[in-house]
Amino acid sequence: MKRSTFLLGAAAMALSACATAPTPPTLGPDGKPLPRVYQIRPGDTGRIQFRMLDAINALRQASGAPALELDARLNAAAATHARDMSVQNRPWHFGSDGSSPITRIQRAGYQGKLVGEAISETYETELETLGAWMEAPNTRAVILDPTAREMGFSWYQESNGKIWWNLILGTPEETGFIPVNAPS
């Protein structure tokens, strides 16, 4: 009995020696852990878009702005521009063909009006990117704009992990609106 217990104990120690210890995070020059690459898988699109929608709507609710809905045409315009920013290798609001955000949403079939756009070139998650947008007064104003009703959100991730994020907010064309002081 003692011999079998000893053999089991020795085998357990030998197996535990084979296990790899978790590797500590790589530290940058500032002594802080370097970020890990956020890898987006093909099936993550809906989950990421709805997580961003929920986060933005929570921020909008706290500011008294109405909730947004995802719009497929704005999503398509955002995806096109995210890929184009990667091709141009710079985050900016104009397409490689000189197109503006207004032109891009019209090309995607969106009939409403552009409220604004937020863009980013980063290795961060969508929620970390939203946090950075909320710290900048211009993108914060777009995200919390009470006239916005619809949202498009997409990205393009390069093979090295860099992500080009694009958020577009719009408001549908008002139909049947009659001003209070309109002549009868």
mmCIF file of C-alpha atoms in Angstrom:
data_model
loop_
_atom_site.group_PDB
_atom_site.id
_atom_site.type_symbol
_atom_site.label_atom_id
_atom_site.label_comp_id
_atom_site.label_asym_id
_atom_site.label_seq_id
_atom_site.Cartn_x
_atom_site.Cartn_y
_atom_site.Cartn_z
ATOM 1 C CA MET A 1 0.000 0.000 0.000
ATOM 2 C CA LYS A 2 2.773 2.399 0.924
ATOM 3 C CA ARG A 3 4.601 1.568 -2.276
ATOM 4 C CA SER A 4 1.535 2.267 -4.486
ATOM 5 C CA THR A 5 0.884 5.533 -2.626
ATOM 6 C CA PHE A 6 4.507 6.504 -3.098
ATOM 7 C CA LEU A 7 4.340 5.680 -6.852
ATOM 8 C CA LEU A 8 1.120 7.664 -7.283
ATOM 9 C CA GLY A 9 2.660 10.623 -5.451
ATOM 10 C CA ALA A 10 5.818 10.446 -7.557
ATOM 11 C CA ALA A 11 3.774 10.234 -10.765
ATOM 12 C CA ALA A 12 1.691 13.241 -9.722
ATOM 13 C CA MET A 13 4.831 15.269 -8.996
ATOM 14 C CA ALA A 14 6.333 14.275 -12.353
ATOM 15 C CA LEU A 15 3.152 15.303 -14.194
ATOM 16 C CA SER A 16 2.952 18.608 -12.355
ATOM 17 C CA ALA A 17 6.525 19.346 -13.411
ATOM 18 C CA CYS A 18 5.405 18.930 -17.042
ATOM 19 C CA ALA A 19 2.655 21.528 -16.702
ATOM 20 C CA THR A 20 3.569 24.932 -18.014
ATOM 21 C CA ALA A 21 3.302 27.846 -15.681
ATOM 22 C CA PRO A 22 1.259 30.751 -16.944
ATOM 23 C CA THR A 23 3.473 33.232 -18.704
ATOM 24 C CA PRO A 24 3.507 36.659 -17.126
ATOM 25 C CA PRO A 25 2.294 39.485 -19.356
ATOM 26 C CA THR A 26 4.905 41.236 -21.453
ATOM 27 C CA LEU A 27 5.651 44.646 -20.004
ATOM 28 C CA GLY A 28 6.158 47.828 -21.972
ATOM 29 C CA PRO A 29 8.797 50.487 -21.286
ATOM 30 C CA ASP A 30 6.411 52.152 -18.830
ATOM 31 C CA GLY A 31 6.224 48.953 -16.762
ATOM 32 C CA LYS A 32 2.578 48.340 -17.644
ATOM 33 C CA PRO A 33 1.391 45.169 -19.380
ATOM 34 C CA LEU A 34 1.277 45.461 -23.164
ATOM 35 C CA PRO A 35 -2.202 45.067 -24.627
ATOM 36 C CA ARG A 36 -3.159 41.768 -26.150
ATOM 37 C CA VAL A 37 -4.425 41.694 -29.708
ATOM 38 C CA TYR A 38 -8.224 41.712 -29.789
ATOM 39 C CA GLN A 39 -8.990 39.181 -32.492
ATOM 40 C CA ILE A 40 -12.450 39.422 -34.036
ATOM 41 C CA ARG A 41 -13.812 36.188 -35.467
ATOM 42 C CA PRO A 42 -16.164 36.146 -38.480
ATOM 43 C CA GLY A 43 -19.160 35.076 -36.371
ATOM 44 C CA ASP A 44 -18.738 37.956 -33.891
ATOM 45 C CA THR A 45 -20.371 40.677 -36.014
ATOM 46 C CA GLY A 46 -23.854 40.663 -34.493
ATOM 47 C CA ARG A 47 -22.586 40.253 -30.942
ATOM 48 C CA ILE A 48 -20.168 43.182 -31.286
ATOM 49 C CA GLN A 49 -22.685 45.449 -33.011
ATOM 50 C CA PHE A 50 -25.368 44.816 -30.393
ATOM 51 C CA ARG A 51 -22.887 45.195 -27.517
ATOM 52 C CA MET A 52 -21.934 48.613 -28.938
ATOM 53 C CA LEU A 53 -25.590 49.542 -29.483
ATOM 54 C CA ASP A 54 -26.449 48.610 -25.889
ATOM 55 C CA ALA A 55 -23.486 50.564 -24.502
ATOM 56 C CA ILE A 56 -24.301 53.665 -26.553
ATOM 57 C CA ASN A 57 -27.982 53.476 -25.633
ATOM 58 C CA ALA A 58 -27.065 53.278 -21.929
ATOM 59 C CA LEU A 59 -24.940 56.433 -22.326
ATOM 60 C CA ARG A 60 -27.708 58.156 -24.289
ATOM 61 C CA GLN A 61 -30.331 57.215 -21.699
ATOM 62 C CA ALA A 62 -28.175 58.700 -18.949
ATOM 63 C CA SER A 63 -27.937 61.943 -20.936
ATOM 64 C CA GLY A 64 -31.672 62.046 -21.733
ATOM 65 C CA ALA A 65 -31.250 61.260 -25.453
ATOM 66 C CA PRO A 66 -33.539 58.719 -27.156
ATOM 67 C CA ALA A 67 -32.329 55.203 -27.917
ATOM 68 C CA LEU A 68 -30.826 54.268 -31.272
ATOM 69 C CA GLU A 69 -31.616 51.348 -33.566
ATOM 70 C CA LEU A 70 -29.163 49.577 -35.836
ATOM 71 C CA ASP A 71 -29.683 50.285 -39.518
ATOM 72 C CA ALA A 72 -28.361 47.796 -42.093
ATOM 73 C CA ARG A 73 -27.635 50.547 -44.650
ATOM 74 C CA LEU A 74 -25.606 52.550 -42.125
ATOM 75 C CA ASN A 75 -23.805 49.336 -41.116
ATOM 76 C CA ALA A 76 -22.900 48.788 -44.787
ATOM 77 C CA ALA A 77 -21.628 52.364 -45.168
ATOM 78 C CA ALA A 78 -19.575 51.967 -41.965
ATOM 79 C CA ALA A 79 -18.068 48.666 -43.165
ATOM 80 C CA THR A 80 -17.133 50.159 -46.536
ATOM 81 C CA HIS A 81 -15.419 53.140 -44.956
ATOM 82 C CA ALA A 82 -13.610 51.055 -42.320
ATOM 83 C CA ARG A 83 -12.031 48.955 -45.064
ATOM 84 C CA ASP A 84 -11.233 52.063 -47.105
ATOM 85 C CA MET A 85 -9.466 53.695 -44.149
ATOM 86 C CA SER A 86 -7.286 50.593 -43.935
ATOM 87 C CA VAL A 87 -6.461 50.836 -47.646
ATOM 88 C CA GLN A 88 -5.566 54.516 -47.184
ATOM 89 C CA ASN A 89 -3.718 53.673 -43.951
ATOM 90 C CA ARG A 90 -5.153 56.667 -42.143
ATOM 91 C CA PRO A 91 -8.227 57.336 -40.022
ATOM 92 C CA TRP A 92 -10.123 60.177 -41.560
ATOM 93 C CA HIS A 93 -13.624 61.019 -42.720
ATOM 94 C CA PHE A 94 -13.026 61.029 -46.477
ATOM 95 C CA GLY A 95 -12.990 58.025 -48.772
ATOM 96 C CA SER A 96 -10.140 57.261 -51.142
ATOM 97 C CA ASP A 97 -12.417 58.536 -53.906
ATOM 98 C CA GLY A 98 -12.970 61.824 -52.051
ATOM 99 C CA SER A 99 -16.401 60.778 -50.757
ATOM 100 C CA SER A 100 -17.804 62.322 -47.612
ATOM 101 C CA PRO A 101 -19.858 60.500 -44.956
ATOM 102 C CA ILE A 102 -23.002 61.987 -46.552
ATOM 103 C CA THR A 103 -22.105 60.548 -49.951
ATOM 104 C CA ARG A 104 -21.298 57.137 -48.460
ATOM 105 C CA ILE A 105 -24.613 56.776 -46.607
ATOM 106 C CA GLN A 106 -26.495 57.823 -49.751
ATOM 107 C CA ARG A 107 -24.584 55.216 -51.787
ATOM 108 C CA ALA A 108 -25.623 52.607 -49.223
ATOM 109 C CA GLY A 109 -29.282 53.558 -49.783
ATOM 110 C CA TYR A 110 -29.845 55.461 -46.538
ATOM 111 C CA GLN A 111 -32.579 58.047 -47.072
ATOM 112 C CA GLY A 112 -32.155 59.888 -43.778
ATOM 113 C CA LYS A 113 -29.781 62.619 -42.707
ATOM 114 C CA LEU A 114 -26.278 62.198 -41.375
ATOM 115 C CA VAL A 115 -25.898 63.225 -37.733
ATOM 116 C CA GLY A 116 -22.205 62.417 -37.454
ATOM 117 C CA GLU A 117 -19.421 59.892 -37.653
ATOM 118 C CA ALA A 118 -16.757 58.599 -35.275
ATOM 119 C CA ILE A 119 -13.672 56.763 -36.531
ATOM 120 C CA SER A 120 -10.698 55.064 -34.935
ATOM 121 C CA GLU A 121 -7.530 53.173 -35.769
ATOM 122 C CA THR A 122 -6.628 50.962 -32.819
ATOM 123 C CA TYR A 123 -5.938 47.523 -31.406
ATOM 124 C CA GLU A 124 -8.578 48.052 -28.706
ATOM 125 C CA THR A 125 -12.000 46.489 -28.271
ATOM 126 C CA GLU A 126 -15.169 48.250 -29.350
ATOM 127 C CA LEU A 127 -15.986 49.243 -25.756
ATOM 128 C CA GLU A 128 -12.485 50.615 -25.139
ATOM 129 C CA THR A 129 -12.867 52.567 -28.378
ATOM 130 C CA LEU A 130 -16.253 53.880 -27.238
ATOM 131 C CA GLY A 131 -14.605 55.011 -23.996
ATOM 132 C CA ALA A 132 -11.995 56.954 -25.968
ATOM 133 C CA TRP A 133 -14.705 58.504 -28.156
ATOM 134 C CA MET A 134 -16.613 59.597 -25.055
ATOM 135 C CA GLU A 135 -13.515 61.392 -23.737
ATOM 136 C CA ALA A 136 -13.235 63.551 -26.882
ATOM 137 C CA PRO A 137 -15.779 66.409 -26.940
ATOM 138 C CA ASN A 138 -16.467 66.196 -30.705
ATOM 139 C CA THR A 139 -17.183 62.454 -30.831
ATOM 140 C CA ARG A 140 -19.024 62.568 -27.505
ATOM 141 C CA ALA A 141 -21.339 65.216 -28.998
ATOM 142 C CA VAL A 142 -22.057 62.970 -31.996
ATOM 143 C CA ILE A 143 -22.789 59.911 -29.838
ATOM 144 C CA LEU A 144 -25.108 61.835 -27.494
ATOM 145 C CA ASP A 145 -26.774 63.985 -30.178
ATOM 146 C CA PRO A 146 -30.508 63.851 -29.338
ATOM 147 C CA THR A 147 -31.519 64.101 -33.007
ATOM 148 C CA ALA A 148 -29.903 60.738 -33.864
ATOM 149 C CA ARG A 149 -32.250 57.762 -34.122
ATOM 150 C CA GLU A 150 -30.286 55.190 -36.147
ATOM 151 C CA MET A 151 -26.793 53.809 -35.979
ATOM 152 C CA GLY A 152 -24.387 51.988 -38.238
ATOM 153 C CA PHE A 153 -21.327 50.356 -36.751
ATOM 154 C CA SER A 154 -18.652 48.254 -38.362
ATOM 155 C CA TRP A 155 -14.913 47.663 -38.626
ATOM 156 C CA TYR A 156 -12.143 46.167 -40.648
ATOM 157 C CA GLN A 157 -9.422 44.155 -38.918
ATOM 158 C CA GLU A 158 -6.051 43.748 -40.593
ATOM 159 C CA SER A 159 -4.041 40.521 -40.315
ATOM 160 C CA ASN A 160 -1.723 42.197 -37.761
ATOM 161 C CA GLY A 161 -4.733 42.835 -35.478
ATOM 162 C CA LYS A 162 -5.164 46.569 -36.141
ATOM 163 C CA ILE A 163 -8.852 47.512 -36.231
ATOM 164 C CA TRP A 164 -10.406 50.375 -38.152
ATOM 165 C CA TRP A 165 -13.698 51.246 -36.396
ATOM 166 C CA ASN A 166 -16.480 53.322 -37.954
ATOM 167 C CA LEU A 167 -19.646 54.536 -36.216
ATOM 168 C CA ILE A 168 -22.253 56.482 -38.196
ATOM 169 C CA LEU A 169 -25.345 58.075 -36.680
ATOM 170 C CA GLY A 170 -28.316 59.237 -38.701
ATOM 171 C CA THR A 171 -31.874 60.327 -38.374
ATOM 172 C CA PRO A 172 -34.638 59.225 -40.739
ATOM 173 C CA GLU A 173 -36.220 61.770 -43.053
ATOM 174 C CA GLU A 174 -39.320 63.110 -41.404
ATOM 175 C CA THR A 175 -42.402 62.459 -43.525
ATOM 176 C CA GLY A 176 -45.743 64.046 -42.902
ATOM 177 C CA PHE A 177 -44.255 66.706 -40.611
ATOM 178 C CA ILE A 178 -46.275 69.890 -40.635
ATOM 179 C CA PRO A 179 -44.704 72.931 -38.927
ATOM 180 C CA VAL A 180 -46.890 74.608 -36.292
ATOM 181 C CA ASN A 181 -46.905 77.929 -38.130
ATOM 182 C CA ALA A 182 -47.514 76.463 -41.600
ATOM 183 C CA PRO A 183 -50.108 78.184 -43.736
ATOM 184 C CA SER A 184 -53.277 76.152 -44.247
#
